[in-house]
Amino acid sequence: MKIIYGSGNKNKLQEVKDFFNNNKIEVELLSLDDIGFTEDIVENGKTFEENSLIKARTIKKYCDIKGIKEIIITDDAGLCVDALDGRPGVYSARYAGDHAPQEVTINKLLQEMKDVPEDKRTAKFVCVLTAIMPDGELIVSEGETKGRIALTPGVMGKLTFGPVFISDDYGKIMNELSPEELKHTHREKALIQLLDKIM
């Protein structure tokens, strides 16, 4: 089975490949580069589901023109902080401006939350996946990782907000989770749901 994963993010693509390999699912994962897709997709939806659907439909239109008939999976994900009324939410990737360094983004979040007490710093990562089957059928799934925002950042790198997100499941900063523990994050939960529906 071939699946087009609608992302140019190499880290995300590797994470999805690892998910399939770890679960012994034989899938040839194609990136947008693999199918020659170079368009900019305007993600102007107000929810993760809307943005994921916008991506899926844009890629599907391209595939129809090119005669490509594979399953397409797209995602939209982000951090929702309760004390900030769900922000940054769908704007997570550009919370501190387009292509802002991780440190700038983290500092902005911690500055906004400087007066929020520890017991009110609850948050969650959300991932919504949309699959478009070759016949046009739409399938949507969602996964969440609940936790809280740390007072100071931990290990930088990896996920943008990973240095300040403490997972409820493990009580550790997300960027300190082992590969085994990372199998149970929001994207993996959404993938498991989605595969149950399409396989």
mmCIF file with all atom_site columns, C-alpha atoms in Angstrom:
data_model
loop_
_atom_site.group_PDB
_atom_site.id
_atom_site.type_symbol
_atom_site.label_atom_id
_atom_site.label_alt_id
_atom_site.label_comp_id
_atom_site.label_asym_id
_atom_site.label_entity_id
_atom_site.label_seq_id
_atom_site.pdbx_PDB_ins_code
_atom_site.Cartn_x
_atom_site.Cartn_y
_atom_site.Cartn_z
_atom_site.occupancy
_atom_site.B_iso_or_equiv
_atom_site.pdbx_formal_charge
_atom_site.auth_seq_id
_atom_site.auth_comp_id
_atom_site.auth_asym_id
_atom_site.auth_atom_id
_atom_site.pdbx_PDB_model_num
ATOM 1   C CA . MET A 1 1   ? 0.000   0.000  0.000   1.00 0.00 ? 1   MET A CA 1
ATOM 2   C CA . LYS A 1 2   ? 1.201   3.499  -0.858  1.00 0.00 ? 2   LYS A CA 1
ATOM 3   C CA . ILE A 1 3   ? 0.283   6.557  1.199   1.00 0.00 ? 3   ILE A CA 1
ATOM 4   C CA . ILE A 1 4   ? 1.040   10.185 0.349   1.00 0.00 ? 4   ILE A CA 1
ATOM 5   C CA . TYR A 1 5   ? 1.727   12.075 3.595   1.00 0.00 ? 5   TYR A CA 1
ATOM 6   C CA . GLY A 1 6   ? 1.074   15.748 2.948   1.00 0.00 ? 6   GLY A CA 1
ATOM 7   C CA . SER A 1 7   ? 4.122   17.282 4.538   1.00 0.00 ? 7   SER A CA 1
ATOM 8   C CA . GLY A 1 8   ? 7.549   18.523 3.589   1.00 0.00 ? 8   GLY A CA 1
ATOM 9   C CA . ASN A 1 9   ? 8.757   18.301 7.204   1.00 0.00 ? 9   ASN A CA 1
ATOM 10  C CA . LYS A 1 10  ? 11.450  15.604 7.215   1.00 0.00 ? 10  LYS A CA 1
ATOM 11  C CA . ASN A 1 11  ? 11.247  15.049 10.987  1.00 0.00 ? 11  ASN A CA 1
ATOM 12  C CA . LYS A 1 12  ? 7.475   14.535 10.815  1.00 0.00 ? 12  LYS A CA 1
ATOM 13  C CA . LEU A 1 13  ? 7.797   12.170 7.846   1.00 0.00 ? 13  LEU A CA 1
ATOM 14  C CA . GLN A 1 14  ? 10.426  10.131 9.685   1.00 0.00 ? 14  GLN A CA 1
ATOM 15  C CA . GLU A 1 15  ? 8.160   9.965  12.743  1.00 0.00 ? 15  GLU A CA 1
ATOM 16  C CA . VAL A 1 16  ? 5.334   8.586  10.590  1.00 0.00 ? 16  VAL A CA 1
ATOM 17  C CA . LYS A 1 17  ? 7.681   6.104  8.850   1.00 0.00 ? 17  LYS A CA 1
ATOM 18  C CA . ASP A 1 18  ? 8.897   4.922  12.255  1.00 0.00 ? 18  ASP A CA 1
ATOM 19  C CA . PHE A 1 19  ? 5.283   4.475  13.354  1.00 0.00 ? 19  PHE A CA 1
ATOM 20  C CA . PHE A 1 20  ? 4.544   2.178  10.404  1.00 0.00 ? 20  PHE A CA 1
ATOM 21  C CA . ASN A 1 21  ? 7.802   0.243  10.855  1.00 0.00 ? 21  ASN A CA 1
ATOM 22  C CA . ASN A 1 22  ? 7.321   -0.187 14.611  1.00 0.00 ? 22  ASN A CA 1
ATOM 23  C CA . ASN A 1 23  ? 3.805   -1.496 14.030  1.00 0.00 ? 23  ASN A CA 1
ATOM 24  C CA . LYS A 1 24  ? 5.005   -3.790 11.218  1.00 0.00 ? 24  LYS A CA 1
ATOM 25  C CA . ILE A 1 25  ? 2.671   -2.147 8.708   1.00 0.00 ? 25  ILE A CA 1
ATOM 26  C CA . GLU A 1 26  ? 3.951   -2.429 5.149   1.00 0.00 ? 26  GLU A CA 1
ATOM 27  C CA . VAL A 1 27  ? 3.456   1.022  3.667   1.00 0.00 ? 27  VAL A CA 1
ATOM 28  C CA . GLU A 1 28  ? 5.429   2.963  1.090   1.00 0.00 ? 28  GLU A CA 1
ATOM 29  C CA . LEU A 1 29  ? 5.254   6.511  2.416   1.00 0.00 ? 29  LEU A CA 1
ATOM 30  C CA . LEU A 1 30  ? 5.477   9.213  -0.249  1.00 0.00 ? 30  LEU A CA 1
ATOM 31  C CA . SER A 1 31  ? 6.275   12.809 0.585   1.00 0.00 ? 31  SER A CA 1
ATOM 32  C CA . LEU A 1 32  ? 5.089   15.875 -1.322  1.00 0.00 ? 32  LEU A CA 1
ATOM 33  C CA . ASP A 1 33  ? 8.550   16.019 -2.912  1.00 0.00 ? 33  ASP A CA 1
ATOM 34  C CA . ASP A 1 34  ? 8.119   12.436 -4.127  1.00 0.00 ? 34  ASP A CA 1
ATOM 35  C CA . ILE A 1 35  ? 4.984   13.375 -6.104  1.00 0.00 ? 35  ILE A CA 1
ATOM 36  C CA . GLY A 1 36  ? 6.395   16.693 -7.358  1.00 0.00 ? 36  GLY A CA 1
ATOM 37  C CA . PHE A 1 37  ? 3.982   18.867 -5.349  1.00 0.00 ? 37  PHE A CA 1
ATOM 38  C CA . THR A 1 38  ? 5.499   22.326 -4.819  1.00 0.00 ? 38  THR A CA 1
ATOM 39  C CA . GLU A 1 39  ? 2.453   24.575 -4.294  1.00 0.00 ? 39  GLU A CA 1
ATOM 40  C CA . ASP A 1 40  ? 2.063   26.781 -1.226  1.00 0.00 ? 40  ASP A CA 1
ATOM 41  C CA . ILE A 1 41  ? -1.040  25.779 0.717   1.00 0.00 ? 41  ILE A CA 1
ATOM 42  C CA . VAL A 1 42  ? -2.820  28.643 2.491   1.00 0.00 ? 42  VAL A CA 1
ATOM 43  C CA . GLU A 1 43  ? -3.919  27.288 5.868   1.00 0.00 ? 43  GLU A CA 1
ATOM 44  C CA . ASN A 1 44  ? -6.613  29.813 6.730   1.00 0.00 ? 44  ASN A CA 1
ATOM 45  C CA . GLY A 1 45  ? -8.957  27.526 8.654   1.00 0.00 ? 45  GLY A CA 1
ATOM 46  C CA . LYS A 1 46  ? -10.103 28.344 12.177  1.00 0.00 ? 46  LYS A CA 1
ATOM 47  C CA . THR A 1 47  ? -9.672  24.786 13.467  1.00 0.00 ? 47  THR A CA 1
ATOM 48  C CA . PHE A 1 48  ? -7.126  21.986 13.116  1.00 0.00 ? 48  PHE A CA 1
ATOM 49  C CA . GLU A 1 49  ? -9.721  19.959 11.221  1.00 0.00 ? 49  GLU A CA 1
ATOM 50  C CA . GLU A 1 50  ? -10.360 22.759 8.712   1.00 0.00 ? 50  GLU A CA 1
ATOM 51  C CA . ASN A 1 51  ? -6.640  23.229 8.033   1.00 0.00 ? 51  ASN A CA 1
ATOM 52  C CA . SER A 1 52  ? -6.053  19.494 7.650   1.00 0.00 ? 52  SER A CA 1
ATOM 53  C CA . LEU A 1 53  ? -8.955  19.310 5.195   1.00 0.00 ? 53  LEU A CA 1
ATOM 54  C CA . ILE A 1 54  ? -7.671  22.305 3.197   1.00 0.00 ? 54  ILE A CA 1
ATOM 55  C CA . LYS A 1 55  ? -4.317  20.550 2.763   1.00 0.00 ? 55  LYS A CA 1
ATOM 56  C CA . ALA A 1 56  ? -5.918  17.229 1.827   1.00 0.00 ? 56  ALA A CA 1
ATOM 57  C CA . ARG A 1 57  ? -8.229  18.726 -0.801  1.00 0.00 ? 57  ARG A CA 1
ATOM 58  C CA . THR A 1 58  ? -5.441  20.813 -2.347  1.00 0.00 ? 58  THR A CA 1
ATOM 59  C CA . ILE A 1 59  ? -3.184  17.776 -2.679  1.00 0.00 ? 59  ILE A CA 1
ATOM 60  C CA . LYS A 1 60  ? -6.080  15.632 -3.960  1.00 0.00 ? 60  LYS A CA 1
ATOM 61  C CA . LYS A 1 61  ? -6.803  18.175 -6.708  1.00 0.00 ? 61  LYS A CA 1
ATOM 62  C CA . TYR A 1 62  ? -3.139  18.036 -7.769  1.00 0.00 ? 62  TYR A CA 1
ATOM 63  C CA . CYS A 1 63  ? -3.138  14.222 -7.713  1.00 0.00 ? 63  CYS A CA 1
ATOM 64  C CA . ASP A 1 64  ? -6.293  14.064 -9.830  1.00 0.00 ? 64  ASP A CA 1
ATOM 65  C CA . ILE A 1 65  ? -4.674  16.263 -12.474 1.00 0.00 ? 65  ILE A CA 1
ATOM 66  C CA . LYS A 1 66  ? -1.513  14.115 -12.436 1.00 0.00 ? 66  LYS A CA 1
ATOM 67  C CA . GLY A 1 67  ? -3.414  10.827 -12.433 1.00 0.00 ? 67  GLY A CA 1
ATOM 68  C CA . ILE A 1 68  ? -2.040  9.811  -9.031  1.00 0.00 ? 68  ILE A CA 1
ATOM 69  C CA . LYS A 1 69  ? -4.455  7.486  -7.240  1.00 0.00 ? 69  LYS A CA 1
ATOM 70  C CA . GLU A 1 70  ? -3.119  6.864  -3.742  1.00 0.00 ? 70  GLU A CA 1
ATOM 71  C CA . ILE A 1 71  ? -4.408  7.437  -0.229  1.00 0.00 ? 71  ILE A CA 1
ATOM 72  C CA . ILE A 1 72  ? -3.593  10.988 0.911   1.00 0.00 ? 72  ILE A CA 1
ATOM 73  C CA . ILE A 1 73  ? -3.098  11.788 4.602   1.00 0.00 ? 73  ILE A CA 1
ATOM 74  C CA . THR A 1 74  ? -2.627  15.312 5.912   1.00 0.00 ? 74  THR A CA 1
ATOM 75  C CA . ASP A 1 75  ? -2.413  16.711 9.403   1.00 0.00 ? 75  ASP A CA 1
ATOM 76  C CA . ASP A 1 76  ? -2.665  19.869 11.405  1.00 0.00 ? 76  ASP A CA 1
ATOM 77  C CA . ALA A 1 77  ? -1.401  20.000 14.944  1.00 0.00 ? 77  ALA A CA 1
ATOM 78  C CA . GLY A 1 78  ? -0.593  22.462 17.664  1.00 0.00 ? 78  GLY A CA 1
ATOM 79  C CA . LEU A 1 79  ? -0.510  23.401 21.315  1.00 0.00 ? 79  LEU A CA 1
ATOM 80  C CA . CYS A 1 80  ? -3.639  24.590 23.134  1.00 0.00 ? 80  CYS A CA 1
ATOM 81  C CA . VAL A 1 81  ? -3.077  26.293 26.494  1.00 0.00 ? 81  VAL A CA 1
ATOM 82  C CA . ASP A 1 82  ? -6.090  26.641 28.788  1.00 0.00 ? 82  ASP A CA 1
ATOM 83  C CA . ALA A 1 83  ? -4.871  29.834 30.491  1.00 0.00 ? 83  ALA A CA 1
ATOM 84  C CA . LEU A 1 84  ? -4.497  31.454 27.046  1.00 0.00 ? 84  LEU A CA 1
ATOM 85  C CA . ASP A 1 85  ? -8.025  30.497 25.913  1.00 0.00 ? 85  ASP A CA 1
ATOM 86  C CA . GLY A 1 86  ? -6.676  27.723 23.684  1.00 0.00 ? 86  GLY A CA 1
ATOM 87  C CA . ARG A 1 87  ? -3.878  29.722 22.088  1.00 0.00 ? 87  ARG A CA 1
ATOM 88  C CA . PRO A 1 88  ? -1.607  29.332 20.206  1.00 0.00 ? 88  PRO A CA 1
ATOM 89  C CA . GLY A 1 89  ? -3.823  26.600 18.680  1.00 0.00 ? 89  GLY A CA 1
ATOM 90  C CA . VAL A 1 90  ? -3.921  26.653 14.879  1.00 0.00 ? 90  VAL A CA 1
ATOM 91  C CA . TYR A 1 91  ? -1.321  29.441 14.944  1.00 0.00 ? 91  TYR A CA 1
ATOM 92  C CA . SER A 1 92  ? 1.259   27.318 16.808  1.00 0.00 ? 92  SER A CA 1
ATOM 93  C CA . ALA A 1 93  ? 3.701   27.221 13.877  1.00 0.00 ? 93  ALA A CA 1
ATOM 94  C CA . ARG A 1 94  ? 3.667   31.017 13.538  1.00 0.00 ? 94  ARG A CA 1
ATOM 95  C CA . TYR A 1 95  ? 2.912   31.999 17.134  1.00 0.00 ? 95  TYR A CA 1
ATOM 96  C CA . ALA A 1 96  ? 5.994   34.254 17.340  1.00 0.00 ? 96  ALA A CA 1
ATOM 97  C CA . GLY A 1 97  ? 6.055   35.067 13.621  1.00 0.00 ? 97  GLY A CA 1
ATOM 98  C CA . ASP A 1 98  ? 6.853   33.028 10.526  1.00 0.00 ? 98  ASP A CA 1
ATOM 99  C CA . HIS A 1 99  ? 10.066  30.983 10.904  1.00 0.00 ? 99  HIS A CA 1
ATOM 100 C CA . ALA A 1 100 ? 10.749  32.408 14.382  1.00 0.00 ? 100 ALA A CA 1
ATOM 101 C CA . PRO A 1 101 ? 13.572  30.590 16.221  1.00 0.00 ? 101 PRO A CA 1
ATOM 102 C CA . GLN A 1 102 ? 12.442  28.061 18.814  1.00 0.00 ? 102 GLN A CA 1
ATOM 103 C CA . GLU A 1 103 ? 13.920  30.098 21.662  1.00 0.00 ? 103 GLU A CA 1
ATOM 104 C CA . VAL A 1 104 ? 11.915  33.182 20.642  1.00 0.00 ? 104 VAL A CA 1
ATOM 105 C CA . THR A 1 105 ? 8.690   31.156 20.478  1.00 0.00 ? 105 THR A CA 1
ATOM 106 C CA . ILE A 1 106 ? 9.310   29.510 23.863  1.00 0.00 ? 106 ILE A CA 1
ATOM 107 C CA . ASN A 1 107 ? 10.178  32.843 25.502  1.00 0.00 ? 107 ASN A CA 1
ATOM 108 C CA . LYS A 1 108 ? 6.982   34.427 24.169  1.00 0.00 ? 108 LYS A CA 1
ATOM 109 C CA . LEU A 1 109 ? 4.876   31.624 25.633  1.00 0.00 ? 109 LEU A CA 1
ATOM 110 C CA . LEU A 1 110 ? 6.588   31.733 29.027  1.00 0.00 ? 110 LEU A CA 1
ATOM 111 C CA . GLN A 1 111 ? 6.304   35.533 29.123  1.00 0.00 ? 111 GLN A CA 1
ATOM 112 C CA . GLU A 1 112 ? 2.567   35.355 28.424  1.00 0.00 ? 112 GLU A CA 1
ATOM 113 C CA . MET A 1 113 ? 2.223   32.823 31.244  1.00 0.00 ? 113 MET A CA 1
ATOM 114 C CA . LYS A 1 114 ? 4.558   34.429 33.776  1.00 0.00 ? 114 LYS A CA 1
ATOM 115 C CA . ASP A 1 115 ? 1.701   35.172 36.206  1.00 0.00 ? 115 ASP A CA 1
ATOM 116 C CA . VAL A 1 116 ? -0.128  31.857 35.737  1.00 0.00 ? 116 VAL A CA 1
ATOM 117 C CA . PRO A 1 117 ? 0.227   29.612 38.823  1.00 0.00 ? 117 PRO A CA 1
ATOM 118 C CA . GLU A 1 118 ? 1.461   26.040 38.429  1.00 0.00 ? 118 GLU A CA 1
ATOM 119 C CA . ASP A 1 119 ? -1.971  24.458 38.957  1.00 0.00 ? 119 ASP A CA 1
ATOM 120 C CA . LYS A 1 120 ? -3.482  26.577 36.156  1.00 0.00 ? 120 LYS A CA 1
ATOM 121 C CA . ARG A 1 121 ? -0.867  25.797 33.480  1.00 0.00 ? 121 ARG A CA 1
ATOM 122 C CA . THR A 1 122 ? -2.789  22.920 31.874  1.00 0.00 ? 122 THR A CA 1
ATOM 123 C CA . ALA A 1 123 ? -2.428  22.409 28.122  1.00 0.00 ? 123 ALA A CA 1
ATOM 124 C CA . LYS A 1 124 ? -2.686  19.795 25.405  1.00 0.00 ? 124 LYS A CA 1
ATOM 125 C CA . PHE A 1 125 ? -1.145  18.953 22.065  1.00 0.00 ? 125 PHE A CA 1
ATOM 126 C CA . VAL A 1 126 ? -3.757  18.172 19.405  1.00 0.00 ? 126 VAL A CA 1
ATOM 127 C CA . CYS A 1 127 ? -3.271  16.413 16.071  1.00 0.00 ? 127 CYS A CA 1
ATOM 128 C CA . VAL A 1 128 ? -6.046  16.052 13.481  1.00 0.00 ? 128 VAL A CA 1
ATOM 129 C CA . LEU A 1 129 ? -5.466  13.738 10.530  1.00 0.00 ? 129 LEU A CA 1
ATOM 130 C CA . THR A 1 130 ? -7.526  13.752 7.357   1.00 0.00 ? 130 THR A CA 1
ATOM 131 C CA . ALA A 1 131 ? -7.372  10.899 4.849   1.00 0.00 ? 131 ALA A CA 1
ATOM 132 C CA . ILE A 1 132 ? -8.781  11.150 1.347   1.00 0.00 ? 132 ILE A CA 1
ATOM 133 C CA . MET A 1 133 ? -9.211  7.740  -0.244  1.00 0.00 ? 133 MET A CA 1
ATOM 134 C CA . PRO A 1 134 ? -8.742  7.297  -4.019  1.00 0.00 ? 134 PRO A CA 1
ATOM 135 C CA . ASP A 1 135 ? -12.550 7.320  -4.449  1.00 0.00 ? 135 ASP A CA 1
ATOM 136 C CA . GLY A 1 136 ? -12.818 10.662 -2.605  1.00 0.00 ? 136 GLY A CA 1
ATOM 137 C CA . GLU A 1 137 ? -14.066 9.300  0.739   1.00 0.00 ? 137 GLU A CA 1
ATOM 138 C CA . LEU A 1 138 ? -12.982 11.471 3.689   1.00 0.00 ? 138 LEU A CA 1
ATOM 139 C CA . ILE A 1 139 ? -11.873 9.983  7.016   1.00 0.00 ? 139 ILE A CA 1
ATOM 140 C CA . VAL A 1 140 ? -10.868 12.132 9.999   1.00 0.00 ? 140 VAL A CA 1
ATOM 141 C CA . SER A 1 141 ? -9.206  11.206 13.292  1.00 0.00 ? 141 SER A CA 1
ATOM 142 C CA . GLU A 1 142 ? -7.878  13.152 16.264  1.00 0.00 ? 142 GLU A CA 1
ATOM 143 C CA . GLY A 1 143 ? -5.350  12.500 19.005  1.00 0.00 ? 143 GLY A CA 1
ATOM 144 C CA . GLU A 1 144 ? -4.433  14.467 22.125  1.00 0.00 ? 144 GLU A CA 1
ATOM 145 C CA . THR A 1 145 ? -1.535  14.552 24.566  1.00 0.00 ? 145 THR A CA 1
ATOM 146 C CA . LYS A 1 146 ? -2.496  16.256 27.829  1.00 0.00 ? 146 LYS A CA 1
ATOM 147 C CA . GLY A 1 147 ? -0.058  17.992 30.112  1.00 0.00 ? 147 GLY A CA 1
ATOM 148 C CA . ARG A 1 148 ? 1.017   21.323 31.511  1.00 0.00 ? 148 ARG A CA 1
ATOM 149 C CA . ILE A 1 149 ? 3.437   24.136 30.724  1.00 0.00 ? 149 ILE A CA 1
ATOM 150 C CA . ALA A 1 150 ? 6.682   24.160 32.687  1.00 0.00 ? 150 ALA A CA 1
ATOM 151 C CA . LEU A 1 151 ? 7.951   27.257 34.463  1.00 0.00 ? 151 LEU A CA 1
ATOM 152 C CA . THR A 1 152 ? 11.339  27.030 32.723  1.00 0.00 ? 152 THR A CA 1
ATOM 153 C CA . PRO A 1 153 ? 12.397  25.282 29.489  1.00 0.00 ? 153 PRO A CA 1
ATOM 154 C CA . GLY A 1 154 ? 14.135  21.929 29.363  1.00 0.00 ? 154 GLY A CA 1
ATOM 155 C CA . VAL A 1 155 ? 16.020  20.337 26.465  1.00 0.00 ? 155 VAL A CA 1
ATOM 156 C CA . MET A 1 156 ? 15.689  22.445 23.313  1.00 0.00 ? 156 MET A CA 1
ATOM 157 C CA . GLY A 1 157 ? 15.208  21.067 19.785  1.00 0.00 ? 157 GLY A CA 1
ATOM 158 C CA . LYS A 1 158 ? 12.691  18.530 18.437  1.00 0.00 ? 158 LYS A CA 1
ATOM 159 C CA . LEU A 1 159 ? 9.080   19.745 18.824  1.00 0.00 ? 159 LEU A CA 1
ATOM 160 C CA . THR A 1 160 ? 8.818   23.545 18.979  1.00 0.00 ? 160 THR A CA 1
ATOM 161 C CA . PHE A 1 161 ? 6.994   23.532 22.311  1.00 0.00 ? 161 PHE A CA 1
ATOM 162 C CA . GLY A 1 162 ? 8.585   20.272 23.479  1.00 0.00 ? 162 GLY A CA 1
ATOM 163 C CA . PRO A 1 163 ? 10.995  21.998 25.900  1.00 0.00 ? 163 PRO A CA 1
ATOM 164 C CA . VAL A 1 164 ? 8.151   23.405 28.032  1.00 0.00 ? 164 VAL A CA 1
ATOM 165 C CA . PHE A 1 165 ? 5.425   20.764 27.747  1.00 0.00 ? 165 PHE A CA 1
ATOM 166 C CA . ILE A 1 166 ? 5.250   18.261 30.603  1.00 0.00 ? 166 ILE A CA 1
ATOM 167 C CA . SER A 1 167 ? 3.282   15.155 29.593  1.00 0.00 ? 167 SER A CA 1
ATOM 168 C CA . ASP A 1 168 ? 0.658   13.969 32.076  1.00 0.00 ? 168 ASP A CA 1
ATOM 169 C CA . ASP A 1 169 ? 1.360   10.387 30.986  1.00 0.00 ? 169 ASP A CA 1
ATOM 170 C CA . TYR A 1 170 ? 5.011   10.419 32.003  1.00 0.00 ? 170 TYR A CA 1
ATOM 171 C CA . GLY A 1 171 ? 5.536   13.526 34.160  1.00 0.00 ? 171 GLY A CA 1
ATOM 172 C CA . LYS A 1 172 ? 8.481   14.541 31.980  1.00 0.00 ? 172 LYS A CA 1
ATOM 173 C CA . ILE A 1 173 ? 9.282   17.295 29.511  1.00 0.00 ? 173 ILE A CA 1
ATOM 174 C CA . MET A 1 174 ? 8.177   16.057 26.065  1.00 0.00 ? 174 MET A CA 1
ATOM 175 C CA . ASN A 1 175 ? 11.655  16.537 24.593  1.00 0.00 ? 175 ASN A CA 1
ATOM 176 C CA . GLU A 1 176 ? 13.017  14.157 27.257  1.00 0.00 ? 176 GLU A CA 1
ATOM 177 C CA . LEU A 1 177 ? 10.687  11.283 26.350  1.00 0.00 ? 177 LEU A CA 1
ATOM 178 C CA . SER A 1 178 ? 12.274  8.111  24.999  1.00 0.00 ? 178 SER A CA 1
ATOM 179 C CA . PRO A 1 179 ? 11.440  6.822  21.490  1.00 0.00 ? 179 PRO A CA 1
ATOM 180 C CA . GLU A 1 180 ? 9.237   4.191  23.153  1.00 0.00 ? 180 GLU A CA 1
ATOM 181 C CA . GLU A 1 181 ? 7.334   6.824  25.148  1.00 0.00 ? 181 GLU A CA 1
ATOM 182 C CA . LEU A 1 182 ? 6.942   9.018  22.066  1.00 0.00 ? 182 LEU A CA 1
ATOM 183 C CA . LYS A 1 183 ? 4.922   6.230  20.435  1.00 0.00 ? 183 LYS A CA 1
ATOM 184 C CA . HIS A 1 184 ? 1.989   7.353  22.579  1.00 0.00 ? 184 HIS A CA 1
ATOM 185 C CA . THR A 1 185 ? 1.814   11.020 21.588  1.00 0.00 ? 185 THR A CA 1
ATOM 186 C CA . HIS A 1 186 ? -1.031  12.867 19.877  1.00 0.00 ? 186 HIS A CA 1
ATOM 187 C CA . ARG A 1 187 ? 0.112   12.076 16.301  1.00 0.00 ? 187 ARG A CA 1
ATOM 188 C CA . GLU A 1 188 ? 0.499   8.374  17.031  1.00 0.00 ? 188 GLU A CA 1
ATOM 189 C CA . LYS A 1 189 ? -2.908  8.230  18.730  1.00 0.00 ? 189 LYS A CA 1
ATOM 190 C CA . ALA A 1 190 ? -4.483  9.881  15.671  1.00 0.00 ? 190 ALA A CA 1
ATOM 191 C CA . LEU A 1 191 ? -2.641  7.516  13.317  1.00 0.00 ? 191 LEU A CA 1
ATOM 192 C CA . ILE A 1 192 ? -3.857  4.436  15.199  1.00 0.00 ? 192 ILE A CA 1
ATOM 193 C CA . GLN A 1 193 ? -7.459  5.694  14.974  1.00 0.00 ? 193 GLN A CA 1
ATOM 194 C CA . LEU A 1 194 ? -7.091  6.498  11.289  1.00 0.00 ? 194 LEU A CA 1
ATOM 195 C CA . LEU A 1 195 ? -5.553  3.172  10.335  1.00 0.00 ? 195 LEU A CA 1
ATOM 196 C CA . ASP A 1 196 ? -8.348  1.332  12.141  1.00 0.00 ? 196 ASP A CA 1
ATOM 197 C CA . LYS A 1 197 ? -10.741 3.070  9.773   1.00 0.00 ? 197 LYS A CA 1
ATOM 198 C CA . ILE A 1 198 ? -8.880  2.685  6.474   1.00 0.00 ? 198 ILE A CA 1
ATOM 199 C CA . MET A 1 199 ? -7.316  -0.783 6.733   1.00 0.00 ? 199 MET A CA 1
#
